PDB file of C-alpha atoms in Angstrom:
ATOM      1  CA  MET A   1      15.231   4.305 -15.267  1.00 53.00           C
ATOM      2  CA  ASN A   2      17.219   2.929 -12.345  1.00 62.00           C
ATOM      3  CA  HIS A   3      16.738   5.147  -9.303  1.00 76.00           C
ATOM      4  CA  LYS A   4      19.421   5.328  -6.638  1.00 86.00           C
ATOM      5  CA  LEU A   5      18.607   6.312  -3.057  1.00 95.00           C
ATOM      6  CA  GLU A   6      21.357   7.190  -0.569  1.00 96.00           C
ATOM      7  CA  ILE A   7      20.809   7.936   3.102  1.00 97.00           C
ATOM      8  CA  ARG A   8      23.890   9.593   4.570  1.00 97.00           C
ATOM      9  CA  ASN A   9      24.583  10.082   8.288  1.00 97.00           C
ATOM     10  CA  LEU A  10      20.938  10.815   9.019  1.00 97.00           C
ATOM     11  CA  THR A  11      20.069  12.065  12.503  1.00 97.00           C
ATOM     12  CA  LYS A  12      16.699  13.298  13.738  1.00 97.00           C
ATOM     13  CA  THR A  13      16.014  15.020  17.065  1.00 96.00           C
ATOM     14  CA  PHE A  14      12.597  16.208  18.231  1.00 93.00           C
ATOM     15  CA  ASN A  15      12.002  18.982  20.748  1.00 90.00           C
ATOM     16  CA  THR A  16       9.516  17.808  23.378  1.00 86.00           C
ATOM     17  CA  GLU A  17       8.208  19.208  26.673  1.00 85.00           C
ATOM     18  CA  GLU A  18      10.713  16.950  28.444  1.00 83.00           C
ATOM     19  CA  GLY A  19      13.589  18.200  26.305  1.00 85.00           C
ATOM     20  CA  GLU A  20      15.307  16.895  23.193  1.00 89.00           C
ATOM     21  CA  LEU A  21      14.442  13.379  22.019  1.00 90.00           C
ATOM     22  CA  LYS A  22      16.815  11.758  19.562  1.00 94.00           C
ATOM     23  CA  ALA A  23      14.834   9.420  17.294  1.00 94.00           C
ATOM     24  CA  LEU A  24      17.536   8.490  14.776  1.00 96.00           C
ATOM     25  CA  ASP A  25      21.300   8.561  15.107  1.00 96.00           C
ATOM     26  CA  ASN A  26      23.719   8.613  12.163  1.00 96.00           C
ATOM     27  CA  VAL A  27      21.829   6.240   9.843  1.00 97.00           C
ATOM     28  CA  SER A  28      23.491   5.491   6.508  1.00 97.00           C
ATOM     29  CA  ILE A  29      22.281   3.069   3.866  1.00 96.00           C
ATOM     30  CA  GLU A  30      22.347   2.798   0.088  1.00 95.00           C
ATOM     31  CA  VAL A  31      19.205   1.380  -1.493  1.00 95.00           C
ATOM     32  CA  LYS A  32      19.749  -0.389  -4.779  1.00 92.00           C
ATOM     33  CA  PRO A  33      17.574   0.326  -7.828  1.00 93.00           C
ATOM     34  CA  ALA A  34      14.452  -1.895  -7.930  1.00 94.00           C
ATOM     35  CA  GLU A  35      15.358  -3.358  -4.532  1.00 96.00           C
ATOM     36  CA  PHE A  36      12.760  -4.546  -2.029  1.00 97.00           C
ATOM     37  CA  LEU A  37      14.165  -3.399   1.312  1.00 98.00           C
ATOM     38  CA  CYS A  38      12.352  -4.156   4.562  1.00 98.00           C
ATOM     39  CA  ILE A  39      13.105  -2.171   7.733  1.00 97.00           C
ATOM     40  CA  ILE A  40      12.555  -3.761  11.133  1.00 96.00           C
ATOM     41  CA  GLY A  41      13.441  -2.800  14.696  1.00 93.00           C
ATOM     42  CA  PRO A  42      12.058  -2.419  18.218  1.00 90.00           C
ATOM     43  CA  SER A  43       9.000  -0.207  18.742  1.00 87.00           C
ATOM     44  CA  GLY A  44       9.950   3.455  18.910  1.00 87.00           C
ATOM     45  CA  CYS A  45      13.273   3.027  17.094  1.00 91.00           C
ATOM     46  CA  GLY A  46      12.443   5.581  14.395  1.00 93.00           C
ATOM     47  CA  LYS A  47      11.392   3.354  11.488  1.00 94.00           C
ATOM     48  CA  THR A  48       8.400   5.512  10.592  1.00 94.00           C
ATOM     49  CA  THR A  49      10.403   8.711  11.141  1.00 95.00           C
ATOM     50  CA  LEU A  50      13.011   7.434   8.673  1.00 96.00           C
ATOM     51  CA  LEU A  51      10.344   6.701   6.069  1.00 96.00           C
ATOM     52  CA  ARG A  52       8.701  10.096   6.588  1.00 95.00           C
ATOM     53  CA  MET A  53      12.046  11.845   6.059  1.00 96.00           C
ATOM     54  CA  ILE A  54      12.612   9.946   2.814  1.00 97.00           C
ATOM     55  CA  ALA A  55       9.101  11.028   1.776  1.00 95.00           C
ATOM     56  CA  GLY A  56      10.021  14.623   2.606  1.00 95.00           C
ATOM     57  CA  LEU A  57       7.358  14.906   5.328  1.00 94.00           C
ATOM     58  CA  GLU A  58      10.002  15.404   8.039  1.00 94.00           C
ATOM     59  CA  HIS A  59      13.358  17.176   7.790  1.00 94.00           C
ATOM     60  CA  PRO A  60      16.622  15.693   9.102  1.00 96.00           C
ATOM     61  CA  SER A  61      18.373  17.389  12.001  1.00 96.00           C
ATOM     62  CA  SER A  62      21.614  16.486  10.238  1.00 96.00           C
ATOM     63  CA  GLY A  63      22.687  14.281   7.370  1.00 97.00           C
ATOM     64  CA  GLU A  64      21.081  14.058   3.952  1.00 97.00           C
ATOM     65  CA  ILE A  65      18.910  11.947   1.676  1.00 97.00           C
ATOM     66  CA  ILE A  66      19.984  11.802  -1.964  1.00 96.00           C
ATOM     67  CA  LEU A  67      17.732  10.513  -4.749  1.00 94.00           C
ATOM     68  CA  ASP A  68      19.211  10.339  -8.244  1.00 90.00           C
ATOM     69  CA  GLY A  69      21.973  12.736  -7.222  1.00 91.00           C
ATOM     70  CA  LYS A  70      19.629  15.375  -5.773  1.00 93.00           C
ATOM     71  CA  GLU A  71      19.007  16.076  -2.100  1.00 95.00           C
ATOM     72  CA  VAL A  72      15.476  15.419  -0.871  1.00 95.00           C
ATOM     73  CA  LYS A  73      14.058  18.712   0.452  1.00 93.00           C
ATOM     74  CA  GLY A  74      10.346  17.928   0.631  1.00 93.00           C
ATOM     75  CA  PRO A  75       7.511  15.822  -0.814  1.00 92.00           C
ATOM     76  CA  SER A  76       7.591  14.998  -4.518  1.00 90.00           C
ATOM     77  CA  PRO A  77       5.742  12.669  -6.934  1.00 89.00           C
ATOM     78  CA  ASP A  78       8.962  10.654  -7.277  1.00 91.00           C
ATOM     79  CA  ARG A  79       8.204   9.164  -3.835  1.00 94.00           C
ATOM     80  CA  GLY A  80       4.849   7.518  -3.137  1.00 93.00           C
ATOM     81  CA  MET A  81       3.763   6.759   0.437  1.00 93.00           C
ATOM     82  CA  VAL A  82       1.372   4.089   1.715  1.00 93.00           C
ATOM     83  CA  PHE A  83       0.457   4.514   5.380  1.00 87.00           C
ATOM     84  CA  GLN A  84      -0.601   1.925   7.938  1.00 81.00           C
ATOM     85  CA  GLU A  85      -4.059   3.471   8.130  1.00 77.00           C
ATOM     86  CA  PHE A  86      -5.933   3.384   4.857  1.00 69.00           C
ATOM     87  CA  SER A  87      -6.039   7.222   4.634  1.00 83.00           C
ATOM     88  CA  LEU A  88      -8.660   7.294   1.881  1.00 92.00           C
ATOM     89  CA  PHE A  89     -11.052  10.185   1.336  1.00 94.00           C
ATOM     90  CA  PRO A  90     -14.444   8.788   2.413  1.00 95.00           C
ATOM     91  CA  TRP A  91     -16.348  11.142   0.101  1.00 96.00           C
ATOM     92  CA  ARG A  92     -14.451   9.953  -2.980  1.00 97.00           C
ATOM     93  CA  THR A  93     -15.055   6.780  -4.938  1.00 97.00           C
ATOM     94  CA  VAL A  94     -12.257   4.279  -5.537  1.00 97.00           C
ATOM     95  CA  ILE A  95     -11.321   5.769  -8.896  1.00 97.00           C
ATOM     96  CA  LYS A  96     -11.413   9.338  -7.582  1.00 96.00           C
ATOM     97  CA  ASN A  97      -9.216   8.367  -4.623  1.00 96.00           C
ATOM     98  CA  VAL A  98      -6.700   6.840  -7.035  1.00 97.00           C
ATOM     99  CA  MET A  99      -6.818   9.956  -9.238  1.00 96.00           C
ATOM    100  CA  PHE A 100      -6.126  12.368  -6.387  1.00 94.00           C
ATOM    101  CA  GLY A 101      -2.360  12.709  -6.917  1.00 91.00           C
ATOM    102  CA  LEU A 102      -2.882  13.036 -10.672  1.00 94.00           C
ATOM    103  CA  GLU A 103      -5.295  15.916 -10.086  1.00 93.00           C
ATOM    104  CA  ILE A 104      -2.696  17.668  -7.929  1.00 90.00           C
ATOM    105  CA  GLN A 105      -0.222  17.289 -10.793  1.00 91.00           C
ATOM    106  CA  GLY A 106      -2.701  18.859 -13.227  1.00 93.00           C
ATOM    107  CA  ILE A 107      -3.072  15.772 -15.416  1.00 92.00           C
ATOM    108  CA  GLY A 108      -6.017  16.074 -17.837  1.00 95.00           C
ATOM    109  CA  ARG A 109      -9.309  14.319 -17.054  1.00 93.00           C
ATOM    110  CA  ASP A 110      -9.162  11.622 -19.740  1.00 95.00           C
ATOM    111  CA  GLU A 111      -5.546  10.779 -18.925  1.00 96.00           C
ATOM    112  CA  ARG A 112      -6.342  10.674 -15.178  1.00 95.00           C
ATOM    113  CA  TYR A 113      -9.083   8.129 -15.782  1.00 95.00           C
ATOM    114  CA  ARG A 114      -6.885   6.044 -18.065  1.00 96.00           C
ATOM    115  CA  ILE A 115      -4.043   5.896 -15.527  1.00 95.00           C
ATOM    116  CA  ALA A 116      -6.357   5.280 -12.561  1.00 96.00           C
ATOM    117  CA  GLU A 117      -8.151   2.431 -14.340  1.00 96.00           C
ATOM    118  CA  LYS A 118      -4.794   0.836 -15.161  1.00 94.00           C
ATOM    119  CA  TYR A 119      -3.695   0.733 -11.531  1.00 94.00           C
ATOM    120  CA  ILE A 120      -7.104  -0.266 -10.206  1.00 95.00           C
ATOM    121  CA  GLU A 121      -6.899  -3.297 -12.477  1.00 93.00           C
ATOM    122  CA  LEU A 122      -3.292  -3.921 -11.386  1.00 90.00           C
ATOM    123  CA  VAL A 123      -4.335  -4.190  -7.712  1.00 91.00           C
ATOM    124  CA  GLY A 124      -7.286  -6.444  -8.543  1.00 90.00           C
ATOM    125  CA  LEU A 125     -10.153  -3.985  -8.010  1.00 95.00           C
ATOM    126  CA  LYS A 126     -11.591  -3.781 -11.527  1.00 95.00           C
ATOM    127  CA  GLY A 127     -15.352  -3.468 -11.155  1.00 96.00           C
ATOM    128  CA  PHE A 128     -15.101  -1.513  -7.880  1.00 97.00           C
ATOM    129  CA  GLU A 129     -14.212   1.839  -9.444  1.00 97.00           C
ATOM    130  CA  ASN A 130     -17.389   3.572  -8.286  1.00 97.00           C
ATOM    131  CA  ARG A 131     -17.567   2.126  -4.765  1.00 97.00           C
ATOM    132  CA  TYR A 132     -16.934   4.275  -1.716  1.00 97.00           C
ATOM    133  CA  PRO A 133     -14.436   3.318   1.029  1.00 95.00           C
ATOM    134  CA  TYR A 134     -17.210   2.310   3.457  1.00 95.00           C
ATOM    135  CA  GLU A 135     -18.263  -0.359   0.954  1.00 97.00           C
ATOM    136  CA  LEU A 136     -14.805  -2.000   0.924  1.00 95.00           C
ATOM    137  CA  SER A 137     -13.047  -4.478   3.197  1.00 92.00           C
ATOM    138  CA  GLY A 138      -9.800  -3.524   4.935  1.00 90.00           C
ATOM    139  CA  GLY A 139      -7.718  -5.361   2.360  1.00 90.00           C
ATOM    140  CA  MET A 140      -9.534  -3.664  -0.512  1.00 94.00           C
ATOM    141  CA  LYS A 141      -9.000  -0.235   1.060  1.00 93.00           C
ATOM    142  CA  GLN A 142      -5.269  -0.885   1.252  1.00 91.00           C
ATOM    143  CA  ARG A 143      -5.257  -1.971  -2.387  1.00 92.00           C
ATOM    144  CA  VAL A 144      -6.806   1.403  -3.253  1.00 95.00           C
ATOM    145  CA  ALA A 145      -4.071   3.167  -1.246  1.00 93.00           C
ATOM    146  CA  ILE A 146      -1.390   1.202  -3.126  1.00 93.00           C
ATOM    147  CA  ALA A 147      -2.997   2.017  -6.486  1.00 94.00           C
ATOM    148  CA  ARG A 148      -3.134   5.714  -5.534  1.00 94.00           C
ATOM    149  CA  ALA A 149       0.577   5.695  -4.630  1.00 93.00           C
ATOM    150  CA  LEU A 150       1.507   3.916  -7.879  1.00 93.00           C
ATOM    151  CA  ALA A 151      -0.658   6.128 -10.116  1.00 94.00           C
ATOM    152  CA  THR A 152       1.799   9.036  -9.978  1.00 92.00           C
ATOM    153  CA  ASP A 153       4.549   6.645 -11.155  1.00 91.00           C
ATOM    154  CA  PRO A 154       6.962   7.264  -8.253  1.00 93.00           C
ATOM    155  CA  ALA A 155      10.574   6.142  -8.430  1.00 90.00           C
ATOM    156  CA  ILE A 156      10.276   4.762  -4.900  1.00 94.00           C
ATOM    157  CA  LEU A 157       7.319   3.286  -3.020  1.00 95.00           C
ATOM    158  CA  LEU A 158       7.448   3.882   0.745  1.00 96.00           C
ATOM    159  CA  MET A 159       5.230   1.577   2.813  1.00 96.00           C
ATOM    160  CA  ASP A 160       4.720   2.033   6.555  1.00 95.00           C
ATOM    161  CA  GLU A 161       3.345  -1.235   7.972  1.00 93.00           C
ATOM    162  CA  PRO A 162       0.695  -1.243   5.241  1.00 91.00           C
ATOM    163  CA  PHE A 163      -0.737  -4.653   6.152  1.00 91.00           C
ATOM    164  CA  GLY A 164      -0.625  -4.279   9.928  1.00 87.00           C
ATOM    165  CA  SER A 165      -4.350  -3.705  10.376  1.00 80.00           C
ATOM    166  CA  VAL A 166      -5.730  -6.615   8.332  1.00 85.00           C
ATOM    167  CA  ASP A 167      -6.254 -10.244   9.314  1.00 88.00           C
ATOM    168  CA  ALA A 168      -3.560 -12.870   8.727  1.00 90.00           C
ATOM    169  CA  GLN A 169      -5.197 -14.452   5.681  1.00 92.00           C
ATOM    170  CA  THR A 170      -5.704 -11.073   3.976  1.00 89.00           C
ATOM    171  CA  ARG A 171      -2.166 -10.074   4.910  1.00 91.00           C
ATOM    172  CA  ASN A 172      -0.704 -13.120   3.162  1.00 93.00           C
ATOM    173  CA  ALA A 173      -2.799 -12.397   0.064  1.00 91.00           C
ATOM    174  CA  LEU A 174      -1.704  -8.750   0.010  1.00 91.00           C
ATOM    175  CA  GLN A 175       1.937  -9.789   0.317  1.00 94.00           C
ATOM    176  CA  GLU A 176       1.546 -12.042  -2.728  1.00 93.00           C
ATOM    177  CA  GLU A 177      -0.118  -9.249  -4.684  1.00 92.00           C
ATOM    178  CA  LEU A 178       2.522  -6.715  -3.704  1.00 93.00           C
ATOM    179  CA  LEU A 179       5.308  -9.017  -4.890  1.00 95.00           C
ATOM    180  CA  GLU A 180       3.527  -9.399  -8.221  1.00 93.00           C
ATOM    181  CA  ILE A 181       3.146  -5.612  -8.529  1.00 91.00           C
ATOM    182  CA  TRP A 182       6.833  -5.158  -7.639  1.00 94.00           C
ATOM    183  CA  LYS A 183       7.819  -7.727 -10.257  1.00 93.00           C
ATOM    184  CA  ARG A 184       5.724  -6.007 -12.936  1.00 90.00           C
ATOM    185  CA  THR A 185       6.561  -2.371 -12.129  1.00 90.00           C
ATOM    186  CA  LYS A 186      10.209  -2.825 -11.065  1.00 90.00           C
ATOM    187  CA  LYS A 187       9.744  -0.160  -8.385  1.00 92.00           C
ATOM    188  CA  THR A 188      12.155   0.342  -5.515  1.00 95.00           C
ATOM    189  CA  ILE A 189      10.221  -0.464  -2.329  1.00 96.00           C
ATOM    190  CA  LEU A 190      11.063   0.480   1.262  1.00 97.00           C
ATOM    191  CA  PHE A 191       8.746  -1.427   3.568  1.00 97.00           C
ATOM    192  CA  VAL A 192       8.547  -0.912   7.342  1.00 97.00           C
ATOM    193  CA  THR A 193       7.206  -3.880   9.295  1.00 96.00           C
ATOM    194  CA  HIS A 194       7.116  -5.302  12.813  1.00 92.00           C
ATOM    195  CA  SER A 195       6.794  -8.816  11.397  1.00 95.00           C
ATOM    196  CA  VAL A 196       9.998 -10.806  10.924  1.00 96.00           C
ATOM    197  CA  ASP A 197       8.026 -13.391   8.937  1.00 96.00           C
ATOM    198  CA  GLU A 198       6.811 -10.683   6.561  1.00 97.00           C
ATOM    199  CA  ALA A 199      10.305  -9.250   6.139  1.00 97.00           C
ATOM    200  CA  VAL A 200      11.839 -12.634   5.309  1.00 98.00           C
ATOM    201  CA  TYR A 201       9.076 -13.430   2.826  1.00 98.00           C
ATOM    202  CA  LEU A 202       9.185 -10.096   0.984  1.00 98.00           C
ATOM    203  CA  ALA A 203      12.644  -8.585   1.130  1.00 98.00           C
ATOM    204  CA  ASP A 204      15.823  -8.715  -0.912  1.00 98.00           C
ATOM    205  CA  ARG A 205      17.488  -7.217   2.170  1.00 98.00           C
ATOM    206  CA  VAL A 206      16.360  -6.505   5.706  1.00 98.00           C
ATOM    207  CA  ALA A 207      17.708  -3.437   7.501  1.00 97.00           C
ATOM    208  CA  VAL A 208      17.697  -3.991  11.276  1.00 96.00           C
ATOM    209  CA  MET A 209      17.439  -0.908  13.476  1.00 95.00           C
ATOM    210  CA  SER A 210      18.690  -0.566  17.031  1.00 94.00           C
ATOM    211  CA  ALA A 211      16.594   0.530  19.992  1.00 90.00           C
ATOM    212  CA  ARG A 212      16.072   4.310  20.200  1.00 89.00           C
ATOM    213  CA  PRO A 213      17.859   6.335  19.128  1.00 92.00           C
ATOM    214  CA  GLY A 214      17.608   4.205  16.018  1.00 93.00           C
ATOM    215  CA  SER A 215      20.768   3.369  14.164  1.00 95.00           C
ATOM    216  CA  LEU A 216      21.445   0.733  11.549  1.00 96.00           C
ATOM    217  CA  ILE A 217      22.979  -2.345  13.154  1.00 94.00           C
ATOM    218  CA  LYS A 218      22.826  -4.800  10.242  1.00 94.00           C
ATOM    219  CA  CYS A 219      21.659  -5.214   6.650  1.00 96.00           C
ATOM    220  CA  LEU A 220      20.939  -8.867   5.981  1.00 96.00           C
ATOM    221  CA  ASP A 221      20.704 -10.235   2.431  1.00 97.00           C
ATOM    222  CA  ILE A 222      17.761 -12.644   2.158  1.00 97.00           C
ATOM    223  CA  ASP A 223      19.248 -14.806  -0.569  1.00 95.00           C
ATOM    224  CA  ILE A 224      16.353 -17.248  -0.892  1.00 96.00           C
ATOM    225  CA  PRO A 225      15.163 -17.921  -4.466  1.00 95.00           C
ATOM    226  CA  ARG A 226      11.704 -16.646  -5.394  1.00 95.00           C
ATOM    227  CA  PRO A 227       8.929 -17.689  -5.169  1.00 93.00           C
ATOM    228  CA  ARG A 228       9.620 -18.423  -1.508  1.00 95.00           C
ATOM    229  CA  LYS A 229       8.055 -20.925   0.838  1.00 95.00           C
ATOM    230  CA  ARG A 230       7.138 -19.338   4.147  1.00 94.00           C
ATOM    231  CA  THR A 231       8.009 -22.484   6.104  1.00 93.00           C
ATOM    232  CA  SER A 232      11.215 -23.477   4.322  1.00 96.00           C
ATOM    233  CA  VAL A 233      14.380 -24.330   6.248  1.00 97.00           C
ATOM    234  CA  GLU A 234      16.121 -21.314   4.703  1.00 96.00           C
ATOM    235  CA  ALA A 235      13.317 -18.943   5.762  1.00 97.00           C
ATOM    236  CA  ASN A 236      13.430 -20.308   9.303  1.00 96.00           C
ATOM    237  CA  MET A 237      17.200 -19.742   9.473  1.00 96.00           C
ATOM    238  CA  PHE A 238      16.837 -16.097   8.470  1.00 97.00           C
ATOM    239  CA  ARG A 239      13.960 -15.638  10.901  1.00 96.00           C
ATOM    240  CA  GLU A 240      16.142 -16.965  13.719  1.00 96.00           C
ATOM    241  CA  GLN A 241      18.957 -14.543  12.861  1.00 95.00           C
ATOM    242  CA  LEU A 242      16.603 -11.558  12.784  1.00 96.00           C
ATOM    243  CA  LEU A 243      14.761 -12.557  15.950  1.00 95.00           C
ATOM    244  CA  MET A 244      18.080 -12.895  17.780  1.00 93.00           C
ATOM    245  CA  LEU A 245      19.151  -9.389  16.688  1.00 92.00           C
ATOM    246  CA  LEU A 246      15.797  -7.907  17.733  1.00 91.00           C
ATOM    247  CA  SER A 247      15.866  -9.716  21.059  1.00 89.00           C
ATOM    248  CA  ARG A 248      19.245  -8.145  21.846  1.00 84.00           C
ATOM    249  CA  GLU A 249      17.931  -4.676  21.025  1.00 80.00           C
ATOM    250  CA  ARG A 250      14.774  -5.118  23.103  1.00 75.00           C
ATOM    251  CA  SER A 251      16.963  -6.200  26.016  1.00 75.00           C
ATOM    252  CA  LYS A 252      19.049  -3.038  25.685  1.00 69.00           C
ATOM    253  CA  ALA A 253      15.881  -0.928  25.533  1.00 62.00           C
ATOM    254  CA  SER A 254      14.468  -2.495  28.707  1.00 56.00           C
ATOM    255  CA  ILE A 255      17.767  -2.058  30.577  1.00 49.00           C
ATOM    256  CA  SER A 256      17.951   1.633  29.636  1.00 47.00           C
ATOM    257  CA  VAL A 257      14.414   2.394  30.844  1.00 41.00           C
TER     258      VAL A 257
END
């Protein structure tokens, strides 16, 4: 099924001790079915807040989020979230971490194991089913988190800087694996990153956010054929465009401080 996500005039304001803090201001974007959309912007521009609202973990102050014609009101299995921190249960093995969402849904034991084993193999961790998180590298832990998010078969995979805490070599490998998973599952992916290089390598489109309060200033189509070369002339041209946009926003942020 093709899943359509619409973000309409989304605004989010937090009440703080210093008064109201507007994190997002009138953000609108339509995410295409099976699209890989990366979201970039200056620190503090509301990227994570936007993702959390799509996940149903935060509520908009105004505006709405529509998935398949229905307004998002809270968390649901149709949206899977992968956080920057690995967020695994240390007392659970790999397979039991992956099965967690299936347990919540009341899926039977045999079916839980079958589904969990499928996604553990998909992320390249076959043979590690009975290991605990402390026995895994950072990259392996994030693979478990991705498998857990995929196991509930969400329409949309939300990823909040999922590779930010691993080394560069592991990060490149995880990017390759994620693209292969995306190709095989045909999921819609929204991926927040601080890395312009990562956005250009992964995305169909890159949504560029303004300095806080975050608003959408540009959606750039990355029309480079796949598989992509990280150092190609085309990739460098897109990187330059995105870096220029971000530089402008950082300048505005520093002037307003």
